[in-house]
Every structure is written in structure tokens, then in C-alpha cells.
PDB file of C-alpha atoms in Angstrom:
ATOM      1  CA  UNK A 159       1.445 -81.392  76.179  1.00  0.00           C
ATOM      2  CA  UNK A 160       5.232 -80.811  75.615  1.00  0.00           C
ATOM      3  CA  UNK A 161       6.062 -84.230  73.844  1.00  0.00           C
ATOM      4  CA  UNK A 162      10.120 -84.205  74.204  1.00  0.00           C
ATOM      5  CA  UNK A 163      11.262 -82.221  77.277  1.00  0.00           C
ATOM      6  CA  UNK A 164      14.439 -81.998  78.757  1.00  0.00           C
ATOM      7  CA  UNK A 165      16.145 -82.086  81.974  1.00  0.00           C
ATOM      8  CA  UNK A 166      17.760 -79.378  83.401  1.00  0.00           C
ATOM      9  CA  UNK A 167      17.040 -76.336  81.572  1.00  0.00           C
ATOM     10  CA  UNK A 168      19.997 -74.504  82.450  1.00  0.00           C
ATOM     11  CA  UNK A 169      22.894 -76.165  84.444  1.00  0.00           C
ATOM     12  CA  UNK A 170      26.316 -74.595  85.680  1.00  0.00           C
ATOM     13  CA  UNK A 171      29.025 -76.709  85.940  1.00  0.00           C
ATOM     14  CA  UNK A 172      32.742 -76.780  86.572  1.00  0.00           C
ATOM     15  CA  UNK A 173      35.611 -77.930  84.530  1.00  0.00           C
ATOM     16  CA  UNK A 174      36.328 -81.500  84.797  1.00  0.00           C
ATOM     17  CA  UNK A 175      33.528 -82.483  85.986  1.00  0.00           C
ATOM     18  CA  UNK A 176      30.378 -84.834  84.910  1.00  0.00           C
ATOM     19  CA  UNK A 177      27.410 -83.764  83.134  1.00  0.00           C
ATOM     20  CA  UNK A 178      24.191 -85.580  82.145  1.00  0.00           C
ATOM     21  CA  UNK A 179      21.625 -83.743  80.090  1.00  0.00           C
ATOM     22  CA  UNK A 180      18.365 -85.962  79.612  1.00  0.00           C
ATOM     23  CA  UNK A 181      15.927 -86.002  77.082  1.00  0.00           C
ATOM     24  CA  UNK A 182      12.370 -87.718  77.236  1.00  0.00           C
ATOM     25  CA  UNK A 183       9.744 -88.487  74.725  1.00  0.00           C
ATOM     26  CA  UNK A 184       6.221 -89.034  74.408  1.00  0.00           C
ATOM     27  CA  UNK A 185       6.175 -89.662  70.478  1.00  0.00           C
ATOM     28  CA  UNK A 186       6.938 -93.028  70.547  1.00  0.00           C
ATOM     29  CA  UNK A 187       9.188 -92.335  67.816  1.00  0.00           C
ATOM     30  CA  UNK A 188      12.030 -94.688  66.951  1.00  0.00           C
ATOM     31  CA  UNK A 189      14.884 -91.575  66.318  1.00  0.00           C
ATOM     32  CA  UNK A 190      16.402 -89.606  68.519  1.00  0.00           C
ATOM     33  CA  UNK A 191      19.398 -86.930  68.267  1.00  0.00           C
ATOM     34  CA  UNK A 192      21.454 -84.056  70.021  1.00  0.00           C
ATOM     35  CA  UNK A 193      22.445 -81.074  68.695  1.00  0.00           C
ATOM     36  CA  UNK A 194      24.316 -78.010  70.058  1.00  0.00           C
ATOM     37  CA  UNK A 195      23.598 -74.702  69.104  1.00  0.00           C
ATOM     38  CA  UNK A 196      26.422 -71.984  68.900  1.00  0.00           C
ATOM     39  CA  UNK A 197      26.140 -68.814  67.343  1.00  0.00           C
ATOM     40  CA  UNK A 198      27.955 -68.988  63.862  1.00  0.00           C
ATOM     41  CA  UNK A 199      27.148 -72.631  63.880  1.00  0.00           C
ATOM     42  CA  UNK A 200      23.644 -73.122  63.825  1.00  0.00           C
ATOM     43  CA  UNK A 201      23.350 -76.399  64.704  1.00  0.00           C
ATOM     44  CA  UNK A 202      25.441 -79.544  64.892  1.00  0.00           C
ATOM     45  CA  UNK A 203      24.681 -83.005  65.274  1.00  0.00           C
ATOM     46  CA  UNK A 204      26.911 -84.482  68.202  1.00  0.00           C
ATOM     47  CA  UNK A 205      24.886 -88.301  68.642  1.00  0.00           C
ATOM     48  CA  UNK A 206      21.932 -89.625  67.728  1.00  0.00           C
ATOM     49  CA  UNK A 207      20.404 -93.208  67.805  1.00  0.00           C
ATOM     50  CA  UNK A 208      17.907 -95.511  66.210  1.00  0.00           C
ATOM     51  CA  UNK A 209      16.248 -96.953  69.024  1.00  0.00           C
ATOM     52  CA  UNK A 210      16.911 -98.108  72.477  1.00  0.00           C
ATOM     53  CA  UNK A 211      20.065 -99.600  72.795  1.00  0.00           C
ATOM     54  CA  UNK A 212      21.385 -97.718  69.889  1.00  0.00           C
ATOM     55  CA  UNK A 213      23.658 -95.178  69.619  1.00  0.00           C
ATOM     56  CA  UNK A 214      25.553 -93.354  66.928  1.00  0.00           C
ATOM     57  CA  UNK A 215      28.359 -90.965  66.328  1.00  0.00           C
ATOM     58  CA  UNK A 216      27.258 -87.608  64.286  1.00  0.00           C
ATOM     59  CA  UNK A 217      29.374 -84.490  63.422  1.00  0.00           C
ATOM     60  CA  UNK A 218      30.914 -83.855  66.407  1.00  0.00           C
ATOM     61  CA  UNK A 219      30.870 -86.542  68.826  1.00  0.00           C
ATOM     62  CA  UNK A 220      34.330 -86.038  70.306  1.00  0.00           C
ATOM     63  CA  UNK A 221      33.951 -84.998  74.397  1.00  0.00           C
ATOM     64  CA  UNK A 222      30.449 -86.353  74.952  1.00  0.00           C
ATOM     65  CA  UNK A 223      29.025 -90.040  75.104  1.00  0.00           C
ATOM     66  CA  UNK A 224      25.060 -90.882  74.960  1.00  0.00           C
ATOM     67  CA  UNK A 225      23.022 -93.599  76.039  1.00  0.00           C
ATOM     68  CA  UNK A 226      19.223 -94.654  75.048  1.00  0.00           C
ATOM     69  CA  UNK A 227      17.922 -97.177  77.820  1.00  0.00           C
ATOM     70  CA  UNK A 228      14.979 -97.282  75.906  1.00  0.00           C
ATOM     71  CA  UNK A 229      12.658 -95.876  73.546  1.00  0.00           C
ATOM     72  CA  UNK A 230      11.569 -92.400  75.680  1.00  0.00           C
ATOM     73  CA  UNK A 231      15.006 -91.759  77.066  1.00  0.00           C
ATOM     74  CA  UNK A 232      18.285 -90.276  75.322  1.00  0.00           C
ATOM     75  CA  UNK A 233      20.962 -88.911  77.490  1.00  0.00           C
ATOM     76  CA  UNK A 234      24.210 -86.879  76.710  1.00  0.00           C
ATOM     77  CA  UNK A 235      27.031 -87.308  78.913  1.00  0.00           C
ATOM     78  CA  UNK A 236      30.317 -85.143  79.278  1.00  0.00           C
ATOM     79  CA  UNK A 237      32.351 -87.371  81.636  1.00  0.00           C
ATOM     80  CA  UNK A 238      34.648 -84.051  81.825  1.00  0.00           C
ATOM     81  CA  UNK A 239      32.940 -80.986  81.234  1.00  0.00           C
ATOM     82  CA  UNK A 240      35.697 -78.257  79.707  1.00  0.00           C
ATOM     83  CA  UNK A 241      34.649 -74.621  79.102  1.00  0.00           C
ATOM     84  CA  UNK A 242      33.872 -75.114  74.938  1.00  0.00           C
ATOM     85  CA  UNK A 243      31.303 -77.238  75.768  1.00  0.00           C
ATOM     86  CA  UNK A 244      29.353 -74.314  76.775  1.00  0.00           C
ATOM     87  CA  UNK A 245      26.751 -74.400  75.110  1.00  0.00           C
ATOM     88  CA  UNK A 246      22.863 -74.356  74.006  1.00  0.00           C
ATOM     89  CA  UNK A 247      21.704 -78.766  74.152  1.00  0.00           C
ATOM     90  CA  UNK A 248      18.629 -79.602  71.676  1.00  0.00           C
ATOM     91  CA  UNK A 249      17.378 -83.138  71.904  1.00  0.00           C
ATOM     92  CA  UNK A 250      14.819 -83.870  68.696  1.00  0.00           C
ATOM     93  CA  UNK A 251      12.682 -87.514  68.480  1.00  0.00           C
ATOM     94  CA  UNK A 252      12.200 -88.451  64.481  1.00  0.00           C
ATOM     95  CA  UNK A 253       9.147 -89.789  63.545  1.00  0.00           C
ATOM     96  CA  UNK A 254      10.402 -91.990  60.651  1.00  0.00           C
ATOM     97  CA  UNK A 255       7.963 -92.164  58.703  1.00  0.00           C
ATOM     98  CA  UNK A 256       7.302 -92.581  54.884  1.00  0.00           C
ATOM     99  CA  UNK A 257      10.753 -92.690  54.261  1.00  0.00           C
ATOM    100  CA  UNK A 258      11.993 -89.446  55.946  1.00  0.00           C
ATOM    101  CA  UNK A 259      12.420 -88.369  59.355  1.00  0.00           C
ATOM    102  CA  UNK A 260      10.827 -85.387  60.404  1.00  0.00           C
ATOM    103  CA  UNK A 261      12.132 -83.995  63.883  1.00  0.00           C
ATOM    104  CA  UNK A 262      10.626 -82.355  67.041  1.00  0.00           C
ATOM    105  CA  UNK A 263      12.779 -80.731  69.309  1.00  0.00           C
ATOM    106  CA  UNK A 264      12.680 -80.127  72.827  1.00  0.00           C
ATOM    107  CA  UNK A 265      13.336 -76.870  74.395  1.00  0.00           C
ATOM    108  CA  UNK A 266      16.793 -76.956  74.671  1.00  0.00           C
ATOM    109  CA  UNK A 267      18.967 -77.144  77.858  1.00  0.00           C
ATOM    110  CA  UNK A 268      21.428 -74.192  78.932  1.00  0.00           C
ATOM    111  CA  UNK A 269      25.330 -74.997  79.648  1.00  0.00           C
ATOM    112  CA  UNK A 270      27.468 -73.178  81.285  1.00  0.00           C
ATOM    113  CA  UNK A 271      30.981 -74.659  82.180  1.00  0.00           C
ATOM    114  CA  UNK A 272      32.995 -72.807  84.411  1.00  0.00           C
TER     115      UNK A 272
ATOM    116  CA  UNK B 220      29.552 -84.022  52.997  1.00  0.00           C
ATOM    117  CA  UNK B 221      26.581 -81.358  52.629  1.00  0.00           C
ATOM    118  CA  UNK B 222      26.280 -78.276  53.232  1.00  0.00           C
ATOM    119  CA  UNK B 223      23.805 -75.583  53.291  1.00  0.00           C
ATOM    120  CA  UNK B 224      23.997 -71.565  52.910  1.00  0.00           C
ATOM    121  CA  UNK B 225      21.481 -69.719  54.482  1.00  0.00           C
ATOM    122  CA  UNK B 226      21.040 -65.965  53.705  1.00  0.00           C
ATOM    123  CA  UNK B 227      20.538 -63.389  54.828  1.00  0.00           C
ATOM    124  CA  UNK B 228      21.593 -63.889  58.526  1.00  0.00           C
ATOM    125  CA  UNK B 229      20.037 -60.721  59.524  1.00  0.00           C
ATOM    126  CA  UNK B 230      16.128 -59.738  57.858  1.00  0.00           C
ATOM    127  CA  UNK B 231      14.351 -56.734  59.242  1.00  0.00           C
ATOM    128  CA  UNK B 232      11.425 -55.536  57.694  1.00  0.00           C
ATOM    129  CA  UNK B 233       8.196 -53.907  58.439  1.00  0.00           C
ATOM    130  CA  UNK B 234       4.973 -55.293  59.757  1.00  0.00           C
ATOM    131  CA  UNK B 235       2.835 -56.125  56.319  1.00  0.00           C
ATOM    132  CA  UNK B 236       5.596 -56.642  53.814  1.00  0.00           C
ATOM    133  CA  UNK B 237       7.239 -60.092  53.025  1.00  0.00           C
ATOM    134  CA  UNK B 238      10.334 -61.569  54.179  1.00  0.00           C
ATOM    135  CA  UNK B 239      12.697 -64.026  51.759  1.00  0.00           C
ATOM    136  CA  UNK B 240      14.837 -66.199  52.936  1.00  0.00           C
ATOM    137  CA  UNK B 241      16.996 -68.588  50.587  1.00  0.00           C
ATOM    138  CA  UNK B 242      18.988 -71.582  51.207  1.00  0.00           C
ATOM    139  CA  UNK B 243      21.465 -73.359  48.838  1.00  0.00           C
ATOM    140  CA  UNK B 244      22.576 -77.154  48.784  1.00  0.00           C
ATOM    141  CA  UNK B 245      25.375 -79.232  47.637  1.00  0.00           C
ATOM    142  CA  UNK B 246      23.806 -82.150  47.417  1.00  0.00           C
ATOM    143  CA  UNK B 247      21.647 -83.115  44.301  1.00  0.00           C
ATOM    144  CA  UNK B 248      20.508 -86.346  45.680  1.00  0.00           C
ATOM    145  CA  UNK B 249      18.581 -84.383  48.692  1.00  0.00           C
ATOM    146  CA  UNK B 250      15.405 -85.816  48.953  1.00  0.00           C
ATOM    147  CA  UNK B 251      13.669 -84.025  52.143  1.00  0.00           C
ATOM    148  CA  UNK B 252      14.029 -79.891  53.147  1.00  0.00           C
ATOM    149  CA  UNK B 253      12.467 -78.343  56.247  1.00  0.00           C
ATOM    150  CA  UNK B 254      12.066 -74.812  57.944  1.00  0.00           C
ATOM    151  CA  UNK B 255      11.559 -74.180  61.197  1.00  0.00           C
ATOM    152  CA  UNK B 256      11.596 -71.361  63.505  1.00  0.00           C
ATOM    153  CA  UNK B 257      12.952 -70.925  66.788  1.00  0.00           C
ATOM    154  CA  UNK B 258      11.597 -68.196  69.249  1.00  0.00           C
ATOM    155  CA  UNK B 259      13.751 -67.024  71.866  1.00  0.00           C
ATOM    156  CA  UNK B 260      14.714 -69.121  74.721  1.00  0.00           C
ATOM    157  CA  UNK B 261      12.484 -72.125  72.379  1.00  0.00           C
ATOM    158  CA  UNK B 262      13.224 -75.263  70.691  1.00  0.00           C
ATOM    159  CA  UNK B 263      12.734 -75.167  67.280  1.00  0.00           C
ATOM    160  CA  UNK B 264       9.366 -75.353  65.607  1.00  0.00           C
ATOM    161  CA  UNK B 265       8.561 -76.930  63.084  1.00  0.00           C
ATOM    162  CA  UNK B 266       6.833 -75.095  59.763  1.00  0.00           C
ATOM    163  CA  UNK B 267       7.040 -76.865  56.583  1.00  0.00           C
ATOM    164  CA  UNK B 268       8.255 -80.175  54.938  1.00  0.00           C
ATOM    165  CA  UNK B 269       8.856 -80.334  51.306  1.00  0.00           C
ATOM    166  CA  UNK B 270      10.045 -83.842  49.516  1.00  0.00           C
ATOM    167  CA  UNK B 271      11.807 -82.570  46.051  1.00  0.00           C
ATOM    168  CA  UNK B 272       9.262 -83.641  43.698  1.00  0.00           C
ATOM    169  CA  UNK B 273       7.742 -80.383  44.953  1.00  0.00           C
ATOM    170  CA  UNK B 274       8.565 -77.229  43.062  1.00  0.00           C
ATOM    171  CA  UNK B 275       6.214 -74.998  45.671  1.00  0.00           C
ATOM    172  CA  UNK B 276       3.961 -75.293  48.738  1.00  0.00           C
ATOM    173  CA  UNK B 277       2.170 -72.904  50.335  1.00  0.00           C
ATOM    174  CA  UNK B 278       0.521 -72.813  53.754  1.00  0.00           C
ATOM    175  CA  UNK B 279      -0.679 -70.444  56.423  1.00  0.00           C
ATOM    176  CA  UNK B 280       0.909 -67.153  54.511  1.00  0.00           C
ATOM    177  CA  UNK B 281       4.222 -69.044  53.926  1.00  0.00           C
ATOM    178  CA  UNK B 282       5.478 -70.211  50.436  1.00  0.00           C
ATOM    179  CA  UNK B 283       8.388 -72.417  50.083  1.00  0.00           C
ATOM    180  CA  UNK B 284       9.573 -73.030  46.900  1.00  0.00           C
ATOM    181  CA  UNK B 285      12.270 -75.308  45.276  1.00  0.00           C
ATOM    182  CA  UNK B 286      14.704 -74.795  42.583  1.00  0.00           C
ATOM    183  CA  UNK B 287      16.011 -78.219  42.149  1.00  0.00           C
ATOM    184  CA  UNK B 288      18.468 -77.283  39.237  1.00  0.00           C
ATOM    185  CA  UNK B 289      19.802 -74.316  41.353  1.00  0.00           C
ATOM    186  CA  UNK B 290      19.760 -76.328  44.418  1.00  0.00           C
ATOM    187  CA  UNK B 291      18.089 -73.203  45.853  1.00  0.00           C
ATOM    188  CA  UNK B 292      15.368 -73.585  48.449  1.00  0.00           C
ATOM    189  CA  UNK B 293      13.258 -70.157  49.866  1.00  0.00           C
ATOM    190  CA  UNK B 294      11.000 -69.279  52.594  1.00  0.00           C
ATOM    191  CA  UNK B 295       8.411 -66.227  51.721  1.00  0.00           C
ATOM    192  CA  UNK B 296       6.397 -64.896  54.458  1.00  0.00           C
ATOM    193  CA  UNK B 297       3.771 -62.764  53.393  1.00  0.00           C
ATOM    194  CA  UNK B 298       2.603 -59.833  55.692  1.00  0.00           C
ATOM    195  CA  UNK B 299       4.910 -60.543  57.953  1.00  0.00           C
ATOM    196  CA  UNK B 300       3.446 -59.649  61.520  1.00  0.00           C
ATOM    197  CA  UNK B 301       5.762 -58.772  64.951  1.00  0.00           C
ATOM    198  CA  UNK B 302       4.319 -62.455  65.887  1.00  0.00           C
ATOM    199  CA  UNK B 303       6.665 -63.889  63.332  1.00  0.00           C
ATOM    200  CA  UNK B 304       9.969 -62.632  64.890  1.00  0.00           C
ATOM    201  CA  UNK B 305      12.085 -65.295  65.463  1.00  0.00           C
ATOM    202  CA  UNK B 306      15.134 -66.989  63.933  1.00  0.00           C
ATOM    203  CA  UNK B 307      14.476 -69.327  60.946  1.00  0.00           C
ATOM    204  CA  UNK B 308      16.463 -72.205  59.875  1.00  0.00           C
ATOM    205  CA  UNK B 309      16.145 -74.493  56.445  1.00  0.00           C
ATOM    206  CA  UNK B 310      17.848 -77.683  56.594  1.00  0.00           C
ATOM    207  CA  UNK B 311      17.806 -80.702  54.373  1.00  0.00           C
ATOM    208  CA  UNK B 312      18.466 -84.606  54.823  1.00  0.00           C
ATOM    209  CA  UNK B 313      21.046 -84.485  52.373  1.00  0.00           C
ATOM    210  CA  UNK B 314      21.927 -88.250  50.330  1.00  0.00           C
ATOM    211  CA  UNK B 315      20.526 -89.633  53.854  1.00  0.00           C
ATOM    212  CA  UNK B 316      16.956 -90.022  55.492  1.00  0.00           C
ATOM    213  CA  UNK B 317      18.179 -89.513  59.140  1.00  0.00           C
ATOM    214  CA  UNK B 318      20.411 -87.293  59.529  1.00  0.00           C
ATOM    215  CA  UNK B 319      19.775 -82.838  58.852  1.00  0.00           C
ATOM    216  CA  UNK B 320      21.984 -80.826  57.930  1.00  0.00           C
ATOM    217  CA  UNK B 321      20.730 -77.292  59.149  1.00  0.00           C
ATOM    218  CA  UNK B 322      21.663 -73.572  57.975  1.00  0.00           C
ATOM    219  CA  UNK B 323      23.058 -70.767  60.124  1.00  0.00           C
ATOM    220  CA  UNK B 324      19.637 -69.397  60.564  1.00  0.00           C
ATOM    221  CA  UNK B 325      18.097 -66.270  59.526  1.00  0.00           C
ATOM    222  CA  UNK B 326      16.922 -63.687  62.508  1.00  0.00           C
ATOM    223  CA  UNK B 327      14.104 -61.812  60.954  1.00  0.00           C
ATOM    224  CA  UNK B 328      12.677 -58.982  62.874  1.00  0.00           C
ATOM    225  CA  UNK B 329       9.207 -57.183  61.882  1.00  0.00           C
ATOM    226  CA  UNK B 330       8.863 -53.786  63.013  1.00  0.00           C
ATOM    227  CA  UNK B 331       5.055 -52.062  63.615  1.00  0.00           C
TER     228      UNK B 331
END
């Protein structure tokens, strides 16, 4: 089975408005991130966090807030969507392990702000 | 902070021939590089992690090697196959053990 999935896969949604993409995992892994994918970009780190009640600023964290209730669940917020945050979402879980952190993404989620 | 080069962003070749992909690095105190591939409409996959006391590892017709003095990493494919379309995408953990930095990606295409 899948072991980090998000929720939705694709979303529409309108400027200035509120968007929460969710990301669950069955790893039991400690790490967590989000990353956007834009073409020319690759990908970019936006939060990420150690564990529940953890989270951290990455590369571009400006526009969007996250939250980790606990160890399965990492969310990414945009409290006021605006059309460059259209984008491609990738949540990851990091295993932690032997002093490195390998990562497992998630499918992605689709963004399109209007 | 670091950064990584991936090249070339576009690789077509032909169904049975090898496909080369390199990355370069900034950072000498890198300890941890990674490829994975991403199908379209897919998450990224992971195919291979290398810690830098590795100069080369092979596995399931891929061969990554490391240049540590170049700060050069590479992804070979041998006998490429239309199955192993896809973009590609090296990324490293830079001077940290968290946090990747990633590539552009490289969209390989095998023809029949």
C-alpha cells in the first residue's frame, strides 16, 4: 500500500482564499517536508518538521504555514491563495535513519489558483 | 547555500543504448546523494542512495558513480528500455542530514 498519500489530488481555488493540502503517513517516520514543483525549478523545500508538534521554515516558506498534529499528519496551509502559488504540492516522510534521511514522497497534489 | 547542476535537461535516446546523466555540487562536506525518478502525473521514486565514501554502486542496470574531487555525481542506465521514460532528479543533503537539495531534473525519453 501507498505509505504517504495526499489529500486532494488536484484542487481549484480562487484568489484570496484558504487552502489546506494534507499529507498522511504510514512510515512511522519522524520527518516530514513539502516541496513544490515548478518547471525550471525542480523542486523547493517550502516547510518541513521533525515530529509532531514541530515545524520548520525551508527555502521558501513565505505565503504558506504548516502544521503536524502528530506523527502521520503534515498539512500546508495558504491562508490566501494568490495565482503563483499554482503549483505541483509533494509531501515526503524521512526515515532518519543511520544518520541520513532518506525520503518517500507522496503523489503530489495539483493547484490551480484562479 | 548548495546547489546542484543537473545536465542534460533533455536525454533522448534509443531503446538498448545507455543514458548519462551528471550532477555537480558545491558543497564538499556533502555526505548523502540520491536519484530518483518521477513518472508522469507520480511522486518521485526512489532509485539509489550513495553515502560519499562510495566511489560507485551499481544495481538493477543502473551505475552511479561519484567523483568526490570533481564534486561530480552520474546516473548510467544501461539498455535503457521505453519503461524507463521518466524525469530523473539527483539531489544531495548538502553540510546537513535533513534537508535535499534537488536538481532541475533530467527528462529522458527512450525511443523503440
Amino acid at each position: 500500500e501507498a505509505a504517504v498519500t495526499q489529500s486532494p489530488r488536484n484542487k481549484v481555488a480562487v484568489t484570496g482564499g484558504k487552502v489546506t493540502l494534507s499529507c498522511n503517513q504510514t512510515n512511522n517516520h519522524n520527518n516530514m517536508y513539502w516541496y513544490r514543483q515548478d518547471t525550471g525549478h525542480g523542486l523547493r523545500l517550502i516547510h518541513y518538521s521533525y515530529g509532531a508538534g514541530s515545524t520548520e521554515k525551508g527555502d521558501i516558506p513565505d505565503g504558506y504555514k504548516a502544521s503536524r498534529p502528530s506523527q502521520e499528519n503534515f498539512s500546508l496551509i495558504l491562508e490566501l491563495a494568490t495565482p503563483s502559488q499554482t503549483s505541483v504540492y509533494f509531501c515526503a516522510s524521512g526515515d532518519d535513519w543511520g544518520g541520513q534521511d532518506t525520503q518517500y514522497f507522496g503523489p503530489g497534489t495539483r493547484l490551480l489558483v484562479l | 547555500g548548495e546547489q546542484v547542476e543537473q545536465r542534460p535537461p533533455h536525454l533522448s535516446v534509443r531503446e538498448g543504448d545507455s543514458a548519462f546523466i551528471i550532477c555537480t555540487y558545491t558543497d564538499s562536506a556533502t555526505a548523502y546523494f540520491y536519484w530518483y525518478k518521477q513518472e508522469p502525473g507520480a511522486g518521485l521514486q526512489l532509485l539509489m542512495s550513495v553515502f560519499s565514501n562510495v566511489d560507485r554502486k551499481e544495481e538493477q542496470g543502473l551505475t552511479v558513480l561519484l567523483n568526490k574531487k570533481d564534486k561530480r555525481l552520474s546516473l548510467n542506465l544501461t539498455a535503457a528500455h521505453p519503461g524507463d521514460s521518466a524525469v530523473y532528479f539527483c539531489a544531495d543533503s548538502g553540510g546537513s542530514n535533513y534537508k535535499l537539495t534537488f536538481g532541475k531534473g533530467t527528462l529522458l525519453t527512450v525511443t523503440p
